[in-house]
Coordinates of C-alpha atoms in Angstrom, one line a residue:
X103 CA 0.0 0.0 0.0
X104 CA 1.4 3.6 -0.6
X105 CA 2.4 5.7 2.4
X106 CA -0.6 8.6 1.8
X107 CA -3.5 6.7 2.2
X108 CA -6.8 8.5 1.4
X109 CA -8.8 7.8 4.4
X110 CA -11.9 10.5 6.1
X111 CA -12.0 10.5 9.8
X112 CA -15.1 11.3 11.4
X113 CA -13.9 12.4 15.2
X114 CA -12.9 15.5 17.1
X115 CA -9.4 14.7 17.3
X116 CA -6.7 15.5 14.9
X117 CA -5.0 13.0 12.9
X118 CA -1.5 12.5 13.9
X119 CA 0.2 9.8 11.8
X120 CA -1.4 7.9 8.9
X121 CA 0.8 5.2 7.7
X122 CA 0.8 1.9 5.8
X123 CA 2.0 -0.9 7.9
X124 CA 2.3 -5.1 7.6
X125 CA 0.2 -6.6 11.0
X126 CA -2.7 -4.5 12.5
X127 CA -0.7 -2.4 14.7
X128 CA 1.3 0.8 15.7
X129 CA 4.8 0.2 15.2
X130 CA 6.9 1.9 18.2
X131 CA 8.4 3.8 15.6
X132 CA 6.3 5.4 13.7
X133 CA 7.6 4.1 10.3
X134 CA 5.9 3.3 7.1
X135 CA 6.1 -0.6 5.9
X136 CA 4.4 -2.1 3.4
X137 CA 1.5 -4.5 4.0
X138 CA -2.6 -4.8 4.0
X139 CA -3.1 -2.2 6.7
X140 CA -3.8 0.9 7.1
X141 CA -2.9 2.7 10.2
X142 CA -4.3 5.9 11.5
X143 CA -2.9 7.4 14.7
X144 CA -5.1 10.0 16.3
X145 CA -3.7 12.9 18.5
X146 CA -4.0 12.7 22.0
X147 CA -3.8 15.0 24.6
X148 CA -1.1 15.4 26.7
X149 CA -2.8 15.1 29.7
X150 CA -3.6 11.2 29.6
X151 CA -6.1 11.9 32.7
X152 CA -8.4 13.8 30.6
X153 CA -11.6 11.7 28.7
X154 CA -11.2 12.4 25.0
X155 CA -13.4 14.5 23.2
X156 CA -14.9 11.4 21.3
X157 CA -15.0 8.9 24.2
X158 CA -12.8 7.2 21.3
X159 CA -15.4 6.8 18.6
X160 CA -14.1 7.0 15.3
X161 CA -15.7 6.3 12.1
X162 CA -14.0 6.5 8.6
X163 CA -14.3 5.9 4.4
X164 CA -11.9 5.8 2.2
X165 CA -12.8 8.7 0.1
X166 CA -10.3 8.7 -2.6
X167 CA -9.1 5.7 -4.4
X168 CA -6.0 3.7 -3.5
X169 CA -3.1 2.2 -5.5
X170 CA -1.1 -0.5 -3.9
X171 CA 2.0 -1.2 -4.6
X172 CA 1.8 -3.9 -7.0
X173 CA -0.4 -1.8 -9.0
X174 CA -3.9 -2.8 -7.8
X175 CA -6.4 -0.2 -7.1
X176 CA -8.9 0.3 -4.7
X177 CA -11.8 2.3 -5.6
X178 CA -13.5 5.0 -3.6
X179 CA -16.3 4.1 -1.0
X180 CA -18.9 5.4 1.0
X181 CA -19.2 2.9 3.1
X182 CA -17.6 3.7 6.8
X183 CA -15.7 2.2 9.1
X184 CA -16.3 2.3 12.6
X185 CA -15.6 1.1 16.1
X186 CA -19.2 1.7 17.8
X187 CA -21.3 -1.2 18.5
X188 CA -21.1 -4.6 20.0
X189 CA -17.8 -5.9 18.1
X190 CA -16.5 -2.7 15.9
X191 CA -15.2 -3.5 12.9
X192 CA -11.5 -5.3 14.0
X193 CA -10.5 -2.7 16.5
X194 CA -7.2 -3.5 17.8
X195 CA -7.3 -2.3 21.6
X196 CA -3.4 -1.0 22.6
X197 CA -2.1 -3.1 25.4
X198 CA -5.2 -5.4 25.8
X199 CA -5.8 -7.4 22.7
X200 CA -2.4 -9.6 24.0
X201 CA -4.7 -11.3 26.9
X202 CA -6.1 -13.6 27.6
X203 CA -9.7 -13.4 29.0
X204 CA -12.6 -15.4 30.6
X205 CA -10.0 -17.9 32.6
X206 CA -11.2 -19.8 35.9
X207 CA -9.7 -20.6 39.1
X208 CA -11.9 -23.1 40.8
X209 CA -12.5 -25.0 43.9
X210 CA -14.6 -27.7 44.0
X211 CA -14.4 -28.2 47.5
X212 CA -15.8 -25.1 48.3
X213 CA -18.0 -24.7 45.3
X214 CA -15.9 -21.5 44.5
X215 CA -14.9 -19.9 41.5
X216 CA -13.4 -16.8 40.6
X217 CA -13.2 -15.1 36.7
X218 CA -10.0 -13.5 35.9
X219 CA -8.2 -12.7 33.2
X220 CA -4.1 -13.1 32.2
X221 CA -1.6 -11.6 30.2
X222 CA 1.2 -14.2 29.2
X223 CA 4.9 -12.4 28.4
X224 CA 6.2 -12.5 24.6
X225 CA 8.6 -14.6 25.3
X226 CA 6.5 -17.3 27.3
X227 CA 4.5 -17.9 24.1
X228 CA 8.1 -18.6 22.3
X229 CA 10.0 -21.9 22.1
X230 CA 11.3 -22.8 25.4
X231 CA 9.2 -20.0 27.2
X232 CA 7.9 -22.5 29.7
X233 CA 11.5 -23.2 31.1
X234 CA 11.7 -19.5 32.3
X235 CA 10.5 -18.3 36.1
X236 CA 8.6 -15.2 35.4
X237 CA 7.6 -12.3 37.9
X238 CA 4.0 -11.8 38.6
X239 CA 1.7 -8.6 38.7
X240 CA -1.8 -9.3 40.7
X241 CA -3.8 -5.9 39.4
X242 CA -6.8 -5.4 41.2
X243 CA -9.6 -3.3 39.7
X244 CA -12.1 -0.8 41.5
X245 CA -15.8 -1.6 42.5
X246 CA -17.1 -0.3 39.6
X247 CA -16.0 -3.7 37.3
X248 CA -17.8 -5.5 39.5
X249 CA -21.7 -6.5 38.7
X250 CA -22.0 -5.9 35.3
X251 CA -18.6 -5.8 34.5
X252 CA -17.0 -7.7 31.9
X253 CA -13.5 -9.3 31.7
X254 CA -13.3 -6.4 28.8
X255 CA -14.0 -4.1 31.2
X256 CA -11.0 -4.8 33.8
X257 CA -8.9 -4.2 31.1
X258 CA -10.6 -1.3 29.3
X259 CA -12.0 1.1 32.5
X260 CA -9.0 2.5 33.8
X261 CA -5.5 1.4 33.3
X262 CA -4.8 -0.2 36.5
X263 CA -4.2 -3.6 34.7
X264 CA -3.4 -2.7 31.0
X265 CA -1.0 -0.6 31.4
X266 CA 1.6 -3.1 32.8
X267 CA 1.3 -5.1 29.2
X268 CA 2.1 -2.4 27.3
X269 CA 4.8 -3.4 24.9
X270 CA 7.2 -0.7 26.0
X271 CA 6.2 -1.7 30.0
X272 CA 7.3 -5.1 28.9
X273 CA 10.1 -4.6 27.0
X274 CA 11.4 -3.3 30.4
X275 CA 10.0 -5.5 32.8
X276 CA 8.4 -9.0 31.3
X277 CA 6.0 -10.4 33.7
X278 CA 3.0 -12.4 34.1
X279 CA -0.3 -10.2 35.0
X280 CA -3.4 -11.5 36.4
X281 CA -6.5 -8.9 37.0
X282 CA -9.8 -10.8 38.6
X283 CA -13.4 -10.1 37.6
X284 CA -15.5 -9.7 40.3
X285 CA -19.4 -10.3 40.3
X286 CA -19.9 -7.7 43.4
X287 CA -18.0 -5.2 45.5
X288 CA -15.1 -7.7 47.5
X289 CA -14.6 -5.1 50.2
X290 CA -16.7 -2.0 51.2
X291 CA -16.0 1.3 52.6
X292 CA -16.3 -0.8 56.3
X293 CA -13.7 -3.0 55.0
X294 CA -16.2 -6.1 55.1
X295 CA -15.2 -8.5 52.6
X296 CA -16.6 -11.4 50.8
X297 CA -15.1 -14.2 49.8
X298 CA -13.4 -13.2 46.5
X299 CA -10.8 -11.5 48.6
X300 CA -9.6 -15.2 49.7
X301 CA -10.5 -16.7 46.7
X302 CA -7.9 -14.2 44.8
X303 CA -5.2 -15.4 47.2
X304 CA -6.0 -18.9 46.2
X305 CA -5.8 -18.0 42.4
X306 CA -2.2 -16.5 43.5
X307 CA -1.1 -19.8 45.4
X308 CA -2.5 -21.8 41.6
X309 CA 0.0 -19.4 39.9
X310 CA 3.1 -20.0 42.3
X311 CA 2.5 -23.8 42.1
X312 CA 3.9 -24.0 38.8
X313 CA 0.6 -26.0 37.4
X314 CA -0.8 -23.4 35.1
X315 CA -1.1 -24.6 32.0
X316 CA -4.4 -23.3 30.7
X317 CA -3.4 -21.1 28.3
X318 CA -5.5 -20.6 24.7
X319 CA -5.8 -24.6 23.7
X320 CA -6.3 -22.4 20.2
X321 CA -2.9 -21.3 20.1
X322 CA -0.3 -23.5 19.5
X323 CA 2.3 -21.1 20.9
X324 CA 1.1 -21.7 24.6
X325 CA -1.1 -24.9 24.8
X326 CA -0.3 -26.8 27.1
X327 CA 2.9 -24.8 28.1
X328 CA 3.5 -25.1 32.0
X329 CA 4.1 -21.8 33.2
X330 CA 6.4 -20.7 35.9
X331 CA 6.8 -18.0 38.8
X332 CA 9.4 -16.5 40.5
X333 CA 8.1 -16.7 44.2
X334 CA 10.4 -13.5 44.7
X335 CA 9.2 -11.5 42.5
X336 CA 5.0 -11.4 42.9
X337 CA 3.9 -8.1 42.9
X338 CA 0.0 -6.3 44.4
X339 CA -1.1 -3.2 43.1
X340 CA -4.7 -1.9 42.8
X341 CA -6.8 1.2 43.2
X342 CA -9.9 2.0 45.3
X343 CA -11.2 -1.3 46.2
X344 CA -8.1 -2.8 43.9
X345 CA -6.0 -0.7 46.9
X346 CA -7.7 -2.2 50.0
X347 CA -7.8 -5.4 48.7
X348 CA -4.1 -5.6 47.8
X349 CA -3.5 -4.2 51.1
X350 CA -5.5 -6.9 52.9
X351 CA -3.8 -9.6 51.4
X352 CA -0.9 -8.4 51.8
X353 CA -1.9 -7.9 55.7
X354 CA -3.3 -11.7 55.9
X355 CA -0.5 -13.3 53.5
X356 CA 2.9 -11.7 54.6
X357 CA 5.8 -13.2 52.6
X358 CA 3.8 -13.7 49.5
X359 CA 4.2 -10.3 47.5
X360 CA 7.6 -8.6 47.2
X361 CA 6.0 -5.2 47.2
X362 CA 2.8 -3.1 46.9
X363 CA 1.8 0.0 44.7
X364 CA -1.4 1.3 46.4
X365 CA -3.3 3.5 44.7
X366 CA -6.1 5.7 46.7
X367 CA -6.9 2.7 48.9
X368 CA -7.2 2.4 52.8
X369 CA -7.6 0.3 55.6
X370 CA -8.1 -0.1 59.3
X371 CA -4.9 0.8 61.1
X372 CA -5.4 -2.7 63.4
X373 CA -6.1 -4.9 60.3
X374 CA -2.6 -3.9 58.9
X375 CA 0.1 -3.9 61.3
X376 CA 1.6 -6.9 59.7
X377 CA 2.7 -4.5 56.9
X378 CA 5.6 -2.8 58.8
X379 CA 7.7 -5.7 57.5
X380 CA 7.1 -5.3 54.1
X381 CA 7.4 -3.3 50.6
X382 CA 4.5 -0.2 50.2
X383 CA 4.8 2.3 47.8
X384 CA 1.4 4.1 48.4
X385 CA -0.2 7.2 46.8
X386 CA -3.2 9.5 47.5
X387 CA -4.5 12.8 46.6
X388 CA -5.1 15.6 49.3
X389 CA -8.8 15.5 48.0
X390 CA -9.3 12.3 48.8
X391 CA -11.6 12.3 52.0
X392 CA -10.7 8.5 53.0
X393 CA -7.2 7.2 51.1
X394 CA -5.1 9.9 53.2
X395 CA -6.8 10.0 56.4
X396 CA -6.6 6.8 57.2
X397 CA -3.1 5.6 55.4
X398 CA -2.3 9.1 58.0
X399 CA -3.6 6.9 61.1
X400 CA -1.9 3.7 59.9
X401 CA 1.5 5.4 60.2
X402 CA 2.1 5.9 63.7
X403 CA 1.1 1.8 63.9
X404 CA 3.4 0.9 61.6
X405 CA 6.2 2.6 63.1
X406 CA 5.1 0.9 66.8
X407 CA 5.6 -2.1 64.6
X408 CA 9.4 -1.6 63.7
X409 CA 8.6 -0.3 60.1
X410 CA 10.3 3.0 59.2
X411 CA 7.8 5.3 56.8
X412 CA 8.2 8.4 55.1
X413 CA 6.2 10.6 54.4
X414 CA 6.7 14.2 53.5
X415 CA 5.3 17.1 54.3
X416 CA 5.2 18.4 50.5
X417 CA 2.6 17.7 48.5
X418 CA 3.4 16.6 45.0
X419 CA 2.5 18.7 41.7
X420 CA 0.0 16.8 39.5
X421 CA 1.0 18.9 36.3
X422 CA 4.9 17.2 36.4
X423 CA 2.8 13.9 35.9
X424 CA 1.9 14.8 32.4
X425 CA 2.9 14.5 29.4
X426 CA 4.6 11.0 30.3
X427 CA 7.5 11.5 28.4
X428 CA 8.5 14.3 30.3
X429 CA 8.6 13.3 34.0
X430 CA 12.3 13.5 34.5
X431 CA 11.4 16.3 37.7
X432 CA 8.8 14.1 38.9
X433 CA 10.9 10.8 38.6
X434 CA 13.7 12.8 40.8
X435 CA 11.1 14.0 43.3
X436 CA 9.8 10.1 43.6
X437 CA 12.8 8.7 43.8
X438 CA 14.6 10.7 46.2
X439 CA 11.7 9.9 48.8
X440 CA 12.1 6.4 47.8
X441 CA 15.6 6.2 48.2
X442 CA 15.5 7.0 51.9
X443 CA 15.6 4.4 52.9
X444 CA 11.5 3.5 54.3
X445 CA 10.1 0.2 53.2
X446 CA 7.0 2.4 53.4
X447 CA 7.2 5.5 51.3
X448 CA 3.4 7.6 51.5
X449 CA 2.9 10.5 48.9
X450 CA 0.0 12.4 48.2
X451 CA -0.2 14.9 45.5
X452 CA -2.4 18.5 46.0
X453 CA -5.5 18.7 44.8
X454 CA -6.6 15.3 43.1
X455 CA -9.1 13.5 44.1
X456 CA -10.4 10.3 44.9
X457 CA -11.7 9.6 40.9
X458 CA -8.8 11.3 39.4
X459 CA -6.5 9.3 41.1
X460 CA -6.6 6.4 39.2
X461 CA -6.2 8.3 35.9
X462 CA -3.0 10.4 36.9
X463 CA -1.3 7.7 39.6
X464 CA -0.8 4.7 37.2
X465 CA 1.3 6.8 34.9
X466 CA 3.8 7.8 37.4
X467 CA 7.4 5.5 35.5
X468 CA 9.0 6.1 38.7
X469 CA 6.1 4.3 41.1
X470 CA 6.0 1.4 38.4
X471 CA 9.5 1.4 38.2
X472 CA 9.9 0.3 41.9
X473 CA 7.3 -1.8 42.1
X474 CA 8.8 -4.2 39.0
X475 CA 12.9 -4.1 40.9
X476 CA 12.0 -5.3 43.9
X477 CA 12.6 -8.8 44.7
X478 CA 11.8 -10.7 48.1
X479 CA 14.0 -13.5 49.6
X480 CA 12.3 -16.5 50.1
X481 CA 13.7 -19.0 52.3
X482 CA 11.1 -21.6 51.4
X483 CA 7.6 -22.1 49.4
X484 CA 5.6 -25.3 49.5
X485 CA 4.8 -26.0 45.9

């Protein structure tokens, strides 16, 4: 196909890159290669926090005709393109289409179940993948994916999960990622729970025994591929009810994760003490009426409990979060608090609230960054 391709967008934002390209995908960077598709790259903002204008609808034709390379042409259409309705018309979904979804971790003991689904590293699906001990990234969603929620949906609202399989995210840190899909809200704002909270510990434990081997029977890349975990490196992170969860687990199951990225999530101070010992890396906004109040009131029991936490006084700047690729002040801020020395480093930033949280925090490099390099010694794990 020729690189100007003759393609009308029906949206509100601007085009930025139109390019011909051989699989249905962005390439990283931004070149032209021949093949079939036809990619067009729409502008974002560069606050990634901000809803799009469109709620990323987008509907095209191909209003002029189009000669290929090999001298074939494609007429003008009016028919158009879009991605609205129940399937779209093949939209390729950045950082999500490479899961796998509707997975089940079962009990039948218990008569318990529990929906979730998994992203399986590049390299994993690759000859000899299955010989290799990967980490793992538990990512647990909010309360709003809950009732009539979809696996889709884990992935899609927010980018508490997704964003970790992003092929740049992987191409500095390959891991396994799990997100679960829950049928109602596991914890409430009274921190009572139901029993997905457990049964998500129990998917963990099927993960770290080194039996997994349910991946897409379809695929011949990884049927009936074993996969592997490296009991060091098994990493929580969450927001909202993803955030209290993670923290609870962490609380009940000490030894298990390496390390915690909390996200506007809270718990009792007495429910908790058993994380002075280990790894937090947790963030809140000063608007948040019940994240920083009561991670505030943890504090003082953590430090009765031997761990040492800090927490400045300075309130981070939102507006060094955005655009990503320009965080080098804000990665110096973070990791100068982190590098004191606390294995429980608290920051809040001014003015963000409980909602916006979610859609600033996750796109901190610096939080991700030392959640993914921390490792856990483990001096033994029943298998």
């Amino acid at each position: 196909m020729d690189k100007k391709l003759a393609i009308e967008m029906v949206c509100l934002r601007a085009i930025a890159l139109v390019f011909p390209n051989g699989p249905a995908g962005l390439r990283a960077n931004r070149k032209s290669v021949a093949g079939r598709f036809g990619i067009v790259e729409l502008q974002n903002g560069a606050d990634l926090s901000l809803p799009t204008t469109d709620s990323d609808k987008v509907a095209l034709s191909q209003n002029k005709a189009v000669k290929t390379a090999s001298g074939a042409t494609y007429a003008a259409s009016d028919k158009v393109w879009s991605n609205v309705g129940r399937r779209g018309n093949s939209v390729v979904i950045r950082g999500v289409d490479a899961w796998e979804q509707n997975h089940w971790w079962w009990d039948d003991t218990r008569s318990a179940w529990l929906e979730y689904s998994i992203y399986l590293p590049k390299s994993f699906v690759k000859p000899g993948g299955e010989n290799k001990a990967y980490p793992l990234v538990l990512a647990i969603t909010h309360s709003g994916t809950s009732y009539d929620g979809t696996c889709a949906q884990t992935l899609t609202e927010q980018c508490i999960a997704s964003i970790w399989s992003l092929p740049e995210e992987q191409e500095r840190h390959e891991c396994v990622i799990i997100t679960p899909r829950y049928e109602r809200t596991t914890m409430n704002d009274y921190w009572e729970h139901t029993a997905d909270v457990e049964n998500t510990y129990r998917l963990v434990e099927k993960l770290l025994s080194n039996t997994w081997n349910y991946g897409n029977p379809n695929l011949p890349d990884r049927a009936n591929k074993v996969l592997k975990i490296d009991p060091g490196r098994v990493y929580c992170t969450g927001w909202s009810m993803g955030a209290m969860t993670s923290l609870w687990l962490m609380a009940k199951h000490a030894g298990t994760f390496a390390a915690g990225l909390i996200i506007a999530g809270q718990q009792r101070p007495e429910d908790v003490a058993t994380l002075a010992d280990q790894k937090l890396l947790i963030i809140t906004g000063t608007e948040d009426g019940k994240a920083t109040p009561w991670n505030e009131k943890c504090v003082p029991v953590w430090q009765q409990h031997g761990a040492k936490v800090t927490r400045p006084a300075e309130k981070l700047d939102p507006a060094l979060i955005f655009p990503v690729e320009r965080q080098q002040a804000l990665t110096v801020q973070v990791d100068g608090y982190l590098g004191k020395g606390g294995n429980i480093t608290f920051l809040t930033f001014q003015g963000v609230d409980h909602m916006g949280s979610a859609r600033k925090f996750f796109y901190i490099k610096a939080a991700r960054e030392w959640l993914s390099t921390n490792k856990a010694v483990i001096a033994c794990r029943a298998s």
